[in-house]
Coordinates of C-alpha atoms in Angstrom, one line a residue:
M16 CA 45.0 15.3 4.4
V17 CA 47.2 16.6 7.4
A18 CA 47.1 20.0 6.4
F19 CA 43.1 19.7 6.6
F20 CA 43.6 19.1 10.4
N21 CA 46.2 21.7 11.2
P22 CA 43.8 24.3 12.6
G23 CA 42.1 21.7 14.6
I24 CA 45.7 20.4 15.7
S25 CA 46.8 24.1 16.5
L26 CA 43.1 24.8 18.6
M27 CA 43.9 21.6 20.4
N28 CA 47.3 22.3 21.3
R29 CA 46.2 25.6 23.1
L30 CA 43.8 23.6 24.9
K31 CA 44.2 21.7 28.3
Y32 CA 42.4 18.4 28.6
V33 CA 39.6 19.6 30.5
R34 CA 38.8 22.6 27.8
K35 CA 39.6 19.6 25.1
F36 CA 37.0 17.6 26.5
A37 CA 34.3 20.3 27.2
L38 CA 34.7 21.2 23.5
I39 CA 34.6 17.8 21.9
S40 CA 31.5 17.3 24.2
I41 CA 29.7 20.6 23.2
M42 CA 30.2 19.6 19.5
F43 CA 29.0 15.9 20.2
A44 CA 26.0 17.1 22.2
L45 CA 24.8 19.5 19.7
P46 CA 24.0 17.3 16.8
L47 CA 22.9 14.4 19.0
G48 CA 20.6 17.1 20.7
F49 CA 19.3 18.4 17.3
V50 CA 18.5 14.8 16.0
T51 CA 16.7 14.0 19.1
A52 CA 14.8 16.8 18.9
L53 CA 13.8 16.0 15.5
L54 CA 12.9 12.6 16.2
M55 CA 10.8 13.6 19.3
L56 CA 9.0 16.2 17.3
Q57 CA 8.4 13.4 14.5
L58 CA 7.1 11.0 17.2
N59 CA 5.0 13.7 19.0
A60 CA 3.6 14.4 15.4
D61 CA 2.6 10.6 14.9
I62 CA 0.9 10.4 18.2
A63 CA -1.0 13.5 17.3
T64 CA -2.0 12.3 14.2
A65 CA -3.1 8.9 15.7
Q66 CA -5.2 11.2 18.4
K67 CA -6.7 12.7 15.9
E68 CA -7.9 9.9 13.9
Q69 CA -9.3 8.5 17.1
S70 CA -11.0 11.9 17.5
G71 CA -12.6 11.2 13.7
A72 CA -13.5 7.5 14.7
A73 CA -15.4 8.9 17.8
Y74 CA -16.9 11.4 15.8
L75 CA -18.0 8.9 13.2
R76 CA -20.0 6.3 15.6
P77 CA -23.2 8.7 16.2
L78 CA -22.8 9.9 12.7
H79 CA -22.9 6.4 11.1
G80 CA -26.1 5.8 13.7
L81 CA -27.7 8.8 12.1
L82 CA -26.9 7.1 8.5
S83 CA -28.7 3.9 9.5
H84 CA -31.7 5.6 11.1
T85 CA -32.1 8.3 8.0
L86 CA -32.1 5.0 5.7
A87 CA -34.7 3.1 8.1
T88 CA -36.8 6.7 7.9
R89 CA -36.6 6.8 4.3
M90 CA -37.9 3.3 3.7
L91 CA -40.9 3.7 6.1
S92 CA -41.6 7.0 4.7
N93 CA -41.8 5.6 1.1
E94 CA -44.2 2.8 2.7
Y95 CA -46.5 5.1 4.6
L96 CA -46.7 7.5 1.4
N97 CA -47.5 4.6 -0.7
G98 CA -50.5 3.6 1.2
E99 CA -49.2 1.7 3.9
E100 CA -50.8 3.9 7.0
D101 CA -50.2 1.1 9.4
V102 CA -46.2 2.0 9.6
A103 CA -46.9 5.5 11.0
E104 CA -45.8 4.6 14.5
Q105 CA -42.8 2.9 13.3
L106 CA -42.0 6.3 11.1
L107 CA -42.7 8.0 14.4
R108 CA -40.2 6.2 16.4
S109 CA -37.3 6.0 13.5
Q110 CA -37.8 10.2 13.5
L111 CA -37.8 10.2 17.2
Q112 CA -34.4 8.0 17.0
V113 CA -33.1 10.5 14.0
D114 CA -33.5 13.4 16.7
R115 CA -31.4 11.6 19.4
D116 CA -28.8 10.8 17.0
F117 CA -28.4 14.5 16.1
E118 CA -28.6 15.4 20.0
A119 CA -25.3 12.9 20.2
L120 CA -23.8 14.5 17.3
H121 CA -24.3 18.1 18.8
A122 CA -22.8 16.8 22.0
I123 CA -19.6 15.3 20.6
D124 CA -19.5 18.3 18.0
Q125 CA -19.2 20.5 21.1
R126 CA -15.8 18.8 22.0
L127 CA -14.8 17.8 18.7
G128 CA -16.0 20.1 16.2
G129 CA -13.3 23.1 16.6
E130 CA -11.2 20.3 15.9
L131 CA -12.6 18.6 12.9
G132 CA -14.3 21.7 11.3
T133 CA -17.5 20.1 11.4
T134 CA -20.2 22.4 13.2
E135 CA -21.2 24.5 10.3
R136 CA -21.9 21.4 8.1
L137 CA -23.8 19.8 11.0
N138 CA -26.1 22.6 11.6
A139 CA -27.0 22.7 8.3
L140 CA -27.7 19.0 8.1
A141 CA -29.8 19.5 11.2
T142 CA -31.8 22.1 9.7
S143 CA -32.7 20.1 6.3
W144 CA -33.8 17.2 8.8
R145 CA -36.1 19.5 10.7
S146 CA -37.2 20.9 7.3
L147 CA -37.9 17.4 6.0
K148 CA -39.5 16.2 9.3
T149 CA -42.1 18.8 9.7
R150 CA -43.4 18.0 5.8
A151 CA -42.8 14.1 6.0
F152 CA -46.7 13.1 6.2
N153 CA -47.5 15.7 3.6
L154 CA -45.0 15.1 0.8
H155 CA -45.7 13.0 -2.4
S156 CA -43.6 9.4 -2.1
Y157 CA -41.1 10.9 -4.8
Q158 CA -40.4 14.2 -3.0
S159 CA -39.8 12.3 0.4
D160 CA -37.5 9.9 -1.3
D161 CA -35.6 12.7 -3.2
Q162 CA -35.3 14.8 0.0
H163 CA -34.1 11.7 1.9
T164 CA -31.7 10.8 -0.7
Q165 CA -30.3 14.6 -0.7
L166 CA -30.2 14.0 3.1
I167 CA -28.0 10.8 3.0
A168 CA -25.7 12.3 0.5
D169 CA -25.3 15.2 3.0
I170 CA -24.4 12.8 5.7
R171 CA -22.0 10.7 3.5
G172 CA -20.6 14.3 2.8
L173 CA -20.2 15.2 6.5
M174 CA -18.4 11.5 7.0
A175 CA -16.1 12.3 4.4
L176 CA -15.2 15.8 5.9
V177 CA -14.7 14.0 9.0
G178 CA -12.1 11.3 7.4
D179 CA -10.3 13.9 6.1
S180 CA -10.0 16.4 8.6
A181 CA -8.8 13.5 10.7
D182 CA -6.3 12.3 8.8
L183 CA -8.7 8.8 8.3
V184 CA -7.8 8.6 4.7
L185 CA -4.0 9.2 5.0
D186 CA -3.6 6.4 7.5
P187 CA 0.2 5.8 7.4
T188 CA 0.0 2.1 8.6
I189 CA -1.8 -0.5 6.2
E190 CA -4.1 -2.4 8.5
S191 CA -5.6 0.9 10.1
H192 CA -5.9 2.5 6.7
Y193 CA -8.1 -0.5 5.3
T194 CA -10.0 -0.5 8.5
S195 CA -10.5 3.3 8.5
D196 CA -11.7 2.7 4.7
M197 CA -14.1 0.2 5.6
V198 CA -15.7 2.6 8.4
L199 CA -15.4 5.7 6.4
Q200 CA -16.2 4.8 3.1
Q201 CA -17.0 0.8 2.1
L202 CA -19.4 -0.2 4.7
P203 CA -21.6 3.1 4.4
E204 CA -21.5 2.7 0.8
G205 CA -22.7 -0.6 0.7
Q206 CA -25.5 0.0 3.5
D207 CA -26.9 2.8 1.2
L208 CA -26.7 0.7 -2.1
I209 CA -28.4 -2.5 0.3
A210 CA -31.2 0.2 1.2
K211 CA -31.6 1.2 -2.3
T212 CA -32.0 -2.2 -3.6
Q213 CA -34.3 -3.0 -0.4
L214 CA -36.9 0.0 -1.5
L215 CA -36.8 -0.7 -5.4
G216 CA -37.2 -4.4 -4.6
D217 CA -40.0 -3.7 -2.5
L218 CA -42.1 -1.0 -4.7
A219 CA -41.5 -4.0 -7.6
I220 CA -43.0 -6.7 -5.3
E221 CA -46.0 -4.2 -4.5
N222 CA -46.5 -3.6 -8.0
K223 CA -46.0 -7.2 -9.1
G224 CA -43.9 -6.3 -12.1
L225 CA -41.1 -4.4 -13.5
T226 CA -40.7 -1.5 -16.2
V227 CA -37.4 -2.0 -18.4
G228 CA -36.1 1.1 -16.3
D229 CA -36.8 -0.9 -12.9
R230 CA -35.1 -3.9 -14.5
M231 CA -32.3 -1.8 -15.6
Q232 CA -31.6 0.0 -12.5
L233 CA -32.0 -3.0 -10.0
S234 CA -29.5 -4.9 -12.3
I235 CA -26.9 -2.1 -11.9
L236 CA -27.6 -2.2 -8.2
N237 CA -27.0 -5.7 -8.3
G238 CA -23.6 -5.4 -10.0
L239 CA -22.7 -2.5 -7.3
V240 CA -23.3 -4.4 -4.4
E241 CA -21.4 -7.3 -5.7
A242 CA -18.6 -5.1 -6.5
H243 CA -19.0 -3.5 -3.2
I244 CA -18.6 -7.0 -1.7
R245 CA -15.3 -8.0 -3.6
T246 CA -13.7 -4.7 -2.7
T247 CA -14.7 -5.0 0.8
S248 CA -13.1 -8.3 1.0
R249 CA -10.2 -7.7 -1.1
G250 CA -9.4 -4.5 1.3
L251 CA -9.8 -6.3 4.6
G252 CA -7.6 -9.1 2.8
V253 CA -4.6 -6.7 2.9
A254 CA -5.3 -5.8 6.3
Y255 CA -5.1 -9.5 7.1
H256 CA -2.0 -10.2 5.6
D257 CA -0.3 -6.9 7.3
N258 CA -1.6 -8.0 10.6
P259 CA -3.1 -11.0 11.6
A260 CA -5.1 -9.8 14.3
V261 CA -7.4 -8.0 12.2
Q262 CA -8.5 -11.2 10.6
A263 CA -9.2 -13.0 13.9
S264 CA -11.4 -9.9 14.6
L265 CA -13.3 -9.5 11.2
E266 CA -13.4 -12.7 9.5
A267 CA -16.3 -14.0 11.3
P268 CA -18.5 -10.9 10.6
L269 CA -17.2 -10.3 7.4
R270 CA -18.5 -13.8 6.4
E271 CA -21.9 -13.2 7.7
Y272 CA -22.1 -10.0 5.9
S273 CA -21.0 -11.7 2.6
A274 CA -23.3 -14.4 3.2
A275 CA -26.3 -12.4 4.0
T276 CA -25.7 -9.8 1.3
D277 CA -25.1 -13.0 -1.1
A278 CA -28.5 -14.5 -0.1
L279 CA -30.4 -10.7 -1.0
L280 CA -28.8 -10.6 -4.2
L281 CA -29.8 -14.1 -5.1
M282 CA -33.3 -13.7 -4.4
L283 CA -33.3 -10.0 -6.0
R284 CA -31.9 -12.0 -9.0
K285 CA -34.0 -15.3 -8.8
D286 CA -37.3 -13.9 -7.6
I287 CA -37.6 -10.3 -9.0
I288 CA -35.1 -9.1 -11.9
F289 CA -35.2 -12.3 -14.0
A290 CA -38.4 -13.9 -12.7
A291 CA -41.3 -14.5 -15.0
S292 CA -43.6 -13.1 -12.6
I293 CA -43.0 -11.7 -9.2
S294 CA -44.2 -14.1 -6.2
V295 CA -41.8 -13.5 -3.6
P296 CA -43.8 -12.0 -0.3
S297 CA -42.8 -8.4 0.5
H298 CA -42.0 -9.7 4.3
V299 CA -39.5 -12.6 3.2
Y300 CA -37.7 -9.9 0.8
M301 CA -37.7 -7.1 3.4
A302 CA -36.5 -9.6 6.0
A303 CA -33.3 -10.6 4.0
A304 CA -32.6 -7.0 3.2
D305 CA -33.0 -6.2 7.1
Q306 CA -30.9 -9.3 7.9
A307 CA -27.8 -7.9 5.4
I308 CA -28.4 -4.6 6.6
A309 CA -28.0 -5.9 10.1
A310 CA -24.9 -7.8 9.0
N311 CA -23.5 -4.6 7.4
L312 CA -24.0 -2.8 11.1
A313 CA -22.3 -5.5 12.9
L314 CA -19.1 -5.3 10.6
W315 CA -19.2 -2.0 11.0
D316 CA -19.4 -1.8 14.6
R317 CA -16.5 -4.5 14.9
S318 CA -14.4 -2.7 12.3
S319 CA -14.8 0.8 14.5
E320 CA -13.6 -1.3 17.8
V321 CA -10.6 -2.8 15.7
L322 CA -9.8 0.7 14.5
D323 CA -9.8 2.0 17.7
E324 CA -7.5 -0.9 19.1
L325 CA -5.2 -0.1 16.4
L326 CA -5.0 3.5 16.9
N327 CA -4.6 2.5 20.6
A328 CA -1.7 0.3 20.1
R329 CA 0.1 2.9 17.8
I330 CA -0.3 5.6 20.2
A331 CA 1.2 3.2 22.7
R332 CA 3.9 2.0 20.2
L333 CA 5.2 5.4 19.8
T334 CA 4.9 6.6 23.2
R335 CA 7.1 3.6 23.9
Q336 CA 9.3 4.7 21.2
K337 CA 9.5 8.4 22.5
Y338 CA 10.4 7.1 25.9
L339 CA 13.1 4.8 24.7
V340 CA 14.7 7.8 22.6
V341 CA 14.8 9.9 25.9
A342 CA 16.1 6.8 27.9
V343 CA 18.6 6.1 25.4
A344 CA 19.8 9.7 24.7
A345 CA 20.1 10.2 28.4
A346 CA 22.1 6.8 29.0
G347 CA 24.2 7.8 26.0
L348 CA 24.9 11.3 27.3
L349 CA 25.6 9.9 30.8
L350 CA 28.0 7.1 29.6
V351 CA 30.0 9.6 27.3
A352 CA 30.6 11.8 30.4
Y353 CA 31.4 8.8 32.4
L354 CA 33.7 8.0 29.9
W355 CA 35.3 11.3 29.3
V356 CA 35.9 11.8 33.0
A357 CA 37.9 8.4 33.0
F358 CA 39.7 9.0 30.4
Y359 CA 40.7 12.5 31.5
L360 CA 42.0 10.7 34.6
A361 CA 43.9 8.2 32.9
V362 CA 45.8 10.9 31.1
V363 CA 46.3 12.7 34.3
R364 CA 47.6 9.2 35.7
T365 CA 49.7 8.4 32.9
V366 CA 51.0 12.2 32.6
S367 CA 51.9 12.2 36.1
R368 CA 54.0 8.6 35.8
L369 CA 56.1 9.8 32.9
D370 CA 56.6 13.2 34.5
D371 CA 58.0 11.2 37.7
A372 CA 60.3 9.0 35.5
A373 CA 61.7 12.1 33.7
Q374 CA 62.0 13.8 37.0
R375 CA 63.9 10.8 38.1
M376 CA 66.1 10.4 35.3
I377 CA 66.9 14.1 35.6
S378 CA 67.8 13.8 39.3
G379 CA 70.3 10.8 38.3
A380 CA 68.2 7.8 39.2
L381 CA 68.4 4.7 36.6
V382 CA 65.5 3.7 35.3
D383 CA 65.4 0.5 32.5
T384 CA 62.1 1.2 31.2
V385 CA 58.6 3.3 32.3
Q386 CA 56.2 0.7 33.6
L387 CA 52.9 1.6 32.6
D388 CA 49.8 -0.4 32.8
N389 CA 47.7 1.6 30.2
R390 CA 47.9 0.7 26.5
D391 CA 47.0 4.1 24.9
E392 CA 49.3 6.3 22.9
L393 CA 50.9 7.9 25.8
G394 CA 52.0 4.3 27.0
Q395 CA 53.2 3.4 23.5
I396 CA 55.9 5.7 23.9
A397 CA 57.5 3.9 26.7
R398 CA 56.7 0.6 25.0
S399 CA 57.5 1.3 21.6
F400 CA 61.2 0.3 21.3
N401 CA 60.9 -2.6 23.4
D402 CA 57.7 -4.0 21.3
I403 CA 58.7 -3.2 17.8
A404 CA 59.4 -6.4 16.7
T405 CA 56.5 -8.0 18.3
A406 CA 54.1 -5.1 16.8
L407 CA 55.8 -6.3 13.3
I408 CA 54.5 -9.8 13.7
A409 CA 51.0 -8.9 15.2
A410 CA 50.7 -6.6 12.3
G411 CA 51.5 -9.3 9.8
T412 CA 49.2 -11.7 11.8
Y413 CA 46.3 -9.1 11.7
R414 CA 46.5 -8.4 8.0
Q415 CA 46.7 -12.2 7.5
A416 CA 43.3 -12.6 9.3
V417 CA 42.0 -10.0 7.3
L418 CA 42.6 -11.8 4.3
D419 CA 41.5 -15.1 5.6
N420 CA 38.2 -14.0 7.2
A421 CA 37.4 -11.3 4.2
V422 CA 33.9 -11.9 2.7
D423 CA 35.3 -11.1 -0.8
G424 CA 37.8 -13.1 -2.6
I425 CA 41.2 -11.3 -2.9
M426 CA 44.3 -12.9 -4.7
T427 CA 47.4 -11.7 -5.9
M428 CA 49.1 -11.8 -9.4
D429 CA 52.4 -11.1 -10.8
E430 CA 53.0 -9.2 -14.2
Q431 CA 52.9 -13.0 -16.1
G432 CA 49.4 -13.6 -14.8
L433 CA 50.5 -16.1 -12.3
I434 CA 48.6 -16.5 -9.0
R435 CA 50.7 -15.5 -5.9
S436 CA 48.2 -15.4 -3.4
F437 CA 44.7 -17.0 -3.1
N438 CA 42.4 -16.3 0.0
P439 CA 39.8 -18.5 1.8
A440 CA 37.0 -16.7 0.0
A441 CA 38.4 -16.7 -3.5
G442 CA 38.7 -20.7 -2.8
R443 CA 35.0 -20.8 -2.1
I444 CA 33.8 -18.8 -5.3
F445 CA 36.1 -20.7 -7.7
G446 CA 36.4 -24.2 -5.7
Y447 CA 39.8 -24.3 -5.7
A448 CA 42.3 -24.6 -2.6
A449 CA 44.9 -22.2 -2.1
T450 CA 48.0 -24.9 -2.7
E451 CA 45.8 -25.6 -6.0
A452 CA 45.6 -22.0 -7.0
I453 CA 49.1 -20.7 -6.2
G454 CA 51.5 -20.8 -9.2
Q455 CA 48.5 -21.1 -11.8
P456 CA 47.6 -18.6 -14.5
I457 CA 45.1 -16.4 -14.2
E458 CA 43.2 -17.8 -17.4
Q459 CA 42.3 -20.8 -15.7
F460 CA 40.1 -19.0 -13.4
I461 CA 39.1 -15.6 -15.6
P462 CA 39.2 -17.1 -19.3
A463 CA 39.2 -14.8 -22.5
P464 CA 38.3 -12.6 -23.4
H465 CA 38.4 -11.0 -19.7
S466 CA 41.9 -13.1 -19.0
H467 CA 44.1 -9.8 -19.2
E468 CA 41.3 -7.7 -17.0
Y469 CA 43.7 -8.3 -14.1
R470 CA 46.4 -5.8 -15.4
V471 CA 43.5 -2.9 -15.7
V472 CA 43.8 -1.0 -12.3
G473 CA 40.5 0.7 -11.3
V474 CA 36.9 -0.2 -9.8
G475 CA 34.8 -3.2 -10.2
R476 CA 33.8 -4.4 -13.6
E477 CA 31.6 -7.3 -15.0
V478 CA 33.8 -10.3 -16.2
R479 CA 33.3 -14.0 -16.5
G480 CA 34.7 -16.6 -14.0
R481 CA 35.3 -20.2 -14.2
R482 CA 34.8 -22.5 -11.5
K483 CA 36.9 -25.8 -10.9
D484 CA 33.7 -27.8 -12.2
G485 CA 34.1 -26.0 -15.3
S486 CA 31.0 -23.9 -15.1
S487 CA 30.9 -20.2 -15.9
F488 CA 29.5 -17.7 -13.5
P489 CA 29.4 -13.7 -13.4
L490 CA 31.7 -12.1 -11.0
D491 CA 33.1 -8.5 -10.1
L492 CA 36.8 -7.8 -10.3
A493 CA 38.3 -4.7 -8.7
V494 CA 41.9 -4.2 -9.5
G495 CA 44.8 -2.4 -7.4
Q496 CA 48.4 -2.6 -8.1
M497 CA 51.7 -2.2 -5.8
D498 CA 55.1 -2.2 -6.6
Q499 CA 57.8 -4.6 -5.0
G500 CA 61.1 -3.4 -6.0
D501 CA 61.0 -3.3 -9.9
Q502 CA 58.2 -6.0 -10.1
H503 CA 54.5 -5.0 -10.2
V504 CA 51.8 -7.0 -8.3
F505 CA 48.5 -6.7 -9.0
I506 CA 45.7 -7.4 -6.1
G507 CA 42.2 -8.6 -7.6
I508 CA 39.1 -8.3 -5.1
I509 CA 36.6 -10.4 -7.0
H510 CA 32.9 -10.8 -5.8
D511 CA 30.4 -13.5 -7.1
L512 CA 27.6 -11.9 -8.6
T513 CA 25.2 -15.7 -9.4
E514 CA 23.0 -14.4 -6.8
R515 CA 22.5 -10.8 -7.6
K516 CA 21.7 -11.9 -11.1
R517 CA 19.1 -14.4 -10.2
T518 CA 17.5 -12.0 -8.0
E519 CA 17.4 -9.2 -10.7
V520 CA 16.0 -12.0 -13.0
E521 CA 13.4 -12.7 -10.4
R522 CA 12.7 -9.0 -9.8
A523 CA 12.0 -8.4 -13.3
Q524 CA 9.8 -11.6 -13.8
L525 CA 7.8 -10.7 -11.2
Q526 CA 7.2 -7.1 -12.5
E527 CA 6.2 -8.7 -15.7
Q528 CA 3.6 -10.9 -13.8
I529 CA 2.4 -7.8 -12.0
I530 CA 2.4 -5.8 -15.3
Q531 CA 0.2 -8.6 -16.8
V532 CA -2.2 -9.0 -14.1
Q533 CA -2.9 -5.2 -14.1
A534 CA -3.3 -5.3 -18.1
T535 CA -6.2 -8.2 -17.5
T536 CA -7.7 -5.9 -14.7
L537 CA -7.8 -3.0 -16.9
A538 CA -9.0 -5.2 -19.9
A539 CA -11.9 -6.9 -18.0
L540 CA -13.0 -3.1 -16.3
S541 CA -12.9 -1.7 -19.9
T542 CA -15.5 -4.1 -21.3
P543 CA -18.2 -4.5 -18.7
L544 CA -20.9 -6.8 -19.8
I545 CA -24.3 -6.4 -18.0
P546 CA -27.1 -9.1 -18.1
I547 CA -30.4 -7.4 -18.6
S548 CA -32.5 -10.9 -18.6
D549 CA -31.6 -14.6 -18.9
Q550 CA -31.6 -13.9 -22.7
V551 CA -30.3 -10.2 -23.1
V552 CA -26.9 -9.0 -22.6
V553 CA -25.7 -5.4 -22.9
M554 CA -22.0 -4.0 -23.3
P555 CA -21.7 -0.3 -23.0
L556 CA -18.5 1.1 -24.5
I557 CA -16.8 4.3 -23.1
G558 CA -13.6 5.7 -24.4
S559 CA -11.7 5.7 -27.6
V560 CA -11.3 2.2 -29.3
D561 CA -8.2 0.6 -30.8
S562 CA -7.2 -2.4 -32.2
Q563 CA -6.4 -4.0 -28.9
R564 CA -9.6 -2.7 -27.2
A565 CA -11.6 -4.0 -30.1
Q566 CA -10.1 -7.7 -29.7
Q567 CA -11.2 -7.4 -26.2
V568 CA -14.7 -6.2 -27.2
L569 CA -14.9 -8.9 -29.3
A570 CA -13.7 -11.7 -26.9
A571 CA -15.1 -10.8 -24.0
L572 CA -18.7 -10.2 -26.0
L573 CA -18.5 -13.9 -27.3
Q574 CA -17.5 -15.2 -24.1
G575 CA -20.5 -13.6 -22.3
V576 CA -23.1 -14.8 -25.2
E577 CA -21.9 -18.2 -25.0
H578 CA -21.8 -18.1 -20.8
S579 CA -25.4 -16.8 -20.6
Q580 CA -26.9 -18.4 -23.6
A581 CA -28.0 -15.0 -24.5
R582 CA -30.2 -14.5 -27.8
V583 CA -29.8 -11.0 -28.0
A584 CA -26.4 -9.1 -27.7
I585 CA -26.5 -5.1 -27.5
L586 CA -23.6 -3.1 -28.1
D587 CA -23.8 0.6 -27.1
I588 CA -21.4 3.0 -28.4
T589 CA -22.8 6.1 -26.9
G590 CA -19.7 6.9 -25.0
V591 CA -17.3 6.2 -28.0
P592 CA -16.2 9.7 -28.9
V593 CA -14.7 8.9 -32.4
V594 CA -15.9 6.2 -34.8
D595 CA -13.7 6.0 -37.7
T596 CA -13.2 3.2 -40.4
H597 CA -11.1 0.8 -38.2
V598 CA -13.7 1.0 -35.4
A599 CA -16.5 0.3 -37.6
Q600 CA -14.9 -2.6 -39.1
A601 CA -14.5 -4.0 -35.9
L602 CA -18.2 -3.5 -35.1
I603 CA -19.1 -5.3 -38.1
S604 CA -16.6 -8.4 -36.9
V605 CA -18.3 -8.4 -33.5
A606 CA -21.7 -8.6 -35.3
H607 CA -20.4 -11.3 -37.5
G608 CA -19.3 -13.2 -34.5
V609 CA -22.3 -12.9 -32.5
R610 CA -24.2 -14.3 -35.6
L611 CA -22.2 -17.5 -35.8
L612 CA -22.9 -18.1 -32.1
G613 CA -26.9 -18.1 -32.8
A614 CA -27.7 -14.5 -31.4
Q615 CA -28.7 -11.4 -32.7
F616 CA -26.5 -8.5 -32.7
V617 CA -28.3 -4.9 -32.1
L618 CA -25.8 -1.8 -32.2
T619 CA -27.0 1.3 -30.5
G620 CA -25.9 4.6 -29.9
I621 CA -25.9 5.3 -33.7
R622 CA -25.1 9.1 -34.5
P623 CA -25.4 10.7 -38.1
E624 CA -21.5 10.7 -38.3
V625 CA -21.5 6.9 -37.4
A626 CA -23.8 6.1 -39.9
Q627 CA -22.0 8.0 -42.4
T628 CA -18.7 6.2 -41.8
I629 CA -20.1 2.9 -42.0
V630 CA -22.3 4.0 -45.2
G631 CA -18.8 5.0 -46.5
M632 CA -17.3 1.5 -45.9
G633 CA -20.0 0.1 -48.1
A634 CA -20.3 -2.8 -45.6
D635 CA -23.7 -5.1 -45.3
L636 CA -25.3 -4.3 -42.3
S637 CA -28.7 -5.9 -43.3
R638 CA -28.5 -8.5 -40.7
I639 CA -27.7 -6.0 -38.1
V640 CA -30.4 -4.3 -35.8
T641 CA -29.4 -0.5 -35.3
H642 CA -31.2 2.0 -32.7
S643 CA -30.2 5.2 -31.9
T644 CA -30.3 5.2 -28.2
L645 CA -29.9 2.2 -25.9
Q646 CA -33.0 2.8 -24.0
S647 CA -34.8 1.8 -27.7
G648 CA -32.4 -1.0 -28.3
I649 CA -33.5 -2.9 -24.6
A650 CA -36.9 -2.2 -25.5
Y651 CA -36.5 -4.0 -29.1
A652 CA -34.9 -6.5 -27.4
T653 CA -37.3 -7.1 -24.6
S654 CA -40.5 -7.0 -27.1
R655 CA -38.5 -10.0 -29.1
R656 CA -38.3 -12.1 -26.2
Q657 CA -41.8 -11.5 -25.2
A658 CA -43.0 -12.1 -28.6

């Protein structure tokens, strides 16, 4: 080891203290400066990211206004083209508002378009709007709806581009990540879904009835809106947990949004989808939908404000950290410089006094000792012989203090395995006082089969210990050896592993719980059950079906039939790529189970190869209704119910 330092010692011996200090200071300052520079670069990058997110959030505000007004324009255009000419003035005002939104977008794009890369997409979007606007009063309703839908999709696409360019989708903090997801994705999607629900529901009210396809589409929209509300609440719940201030700001508007949307969906299911005849007034339904959309907009506005607050707080925090780094680094360098100067002056003073004493001794003046007030290595030269006894006592006291205050247990054993020393930490671990332990055999503390491990010198290994009350516990044992004359003394360092083992068990249990929850969630997602009416339910299967999923399908379908009191259960296997003998047997089991509950089982999506597999089994399909497509199966179930 000493040989390793010889080049450094040789270099230092050739330099005076000023140059030694200068060299060491440079060697110290270089890595400190490098690390500080890297930290500053990272902080500046984080600040730039947050500022870029602010730019994206600022761009989203007029873009979200454009989305809202375009959805309103689509609704008014549909009403006008379906014969409600009294909404023409409202439609013109809505188109004018869209024009103003584009003006606001072009204004902000001049400032941020280069940074976000949105100019080309915005120009294309504006061109599409102008083309649609010039023909808005001369289109068929389906043409207007298609073009408005494409325009809305392009607006959503521009919002996604802004989110990607501004790194909003990659926000590094939990609360702002979920808040930006609300602003960028969830709430605009919810607004679009509610607007579609409003449009289709209003058409159903105007037509005084629903086709099978319309009922299916409204049922799907109902499920999507419900899933959107759950996703929104779950995402904000995570943000609430990480930052209670977010909860204080968004809990009330989220609750109002959920209540308004639930009221709309309840009216949709009760008065339109599952109603024997549609009698709800159009203005009542439209008012409920407008209230849900207004609550969505209010939540979006507040979420956007919260996102700005979070980004501003992060930028302020990062800026403070940057200034703190600079201040700490500067203070550290000044303190080091001060100490170096003080150290150099102390060395010069000590050397001067030693030199003066040496000169006096050379000149014949008798001095008993060299009196120095410093306690460093140079002062030790003058005090070493006088203080040798005190140093030995102090060293012994120090070693004992280390043993007494060590966190881990330390005990020594002789060759016969008898305890010779026992520090307080070992006493706390085993429950013995030192006076009780010294002289006792090691087997009393580490019983067989590990009682001879104290002689195995090496790093820690796990053994079983025994406390004074007789309880057994895991401990880590590391053994060293020293020689005292012809006797070997073994030094054991022990650490109680009880808490670590308990933590590992709890971690394993928690992981198992997480896996079970994930498995339950995936199982629910793989077997969706869709109510078509109050007596008809549909379960579409997509993907491969193994034995476990077959059991899930059976359980989910039977529970759904029992819960909804459905009279007809439709199982669609169009999306199942392979139907082998095993899958066919599972389908027959599902059919029998449904019949036992008093419902009729309808199997749709039958392909030729599926029919060949079932026929090859020789299965009895006399009581199973089969259809080649889901549409024909639904038509059959609906006609059966009406009959």
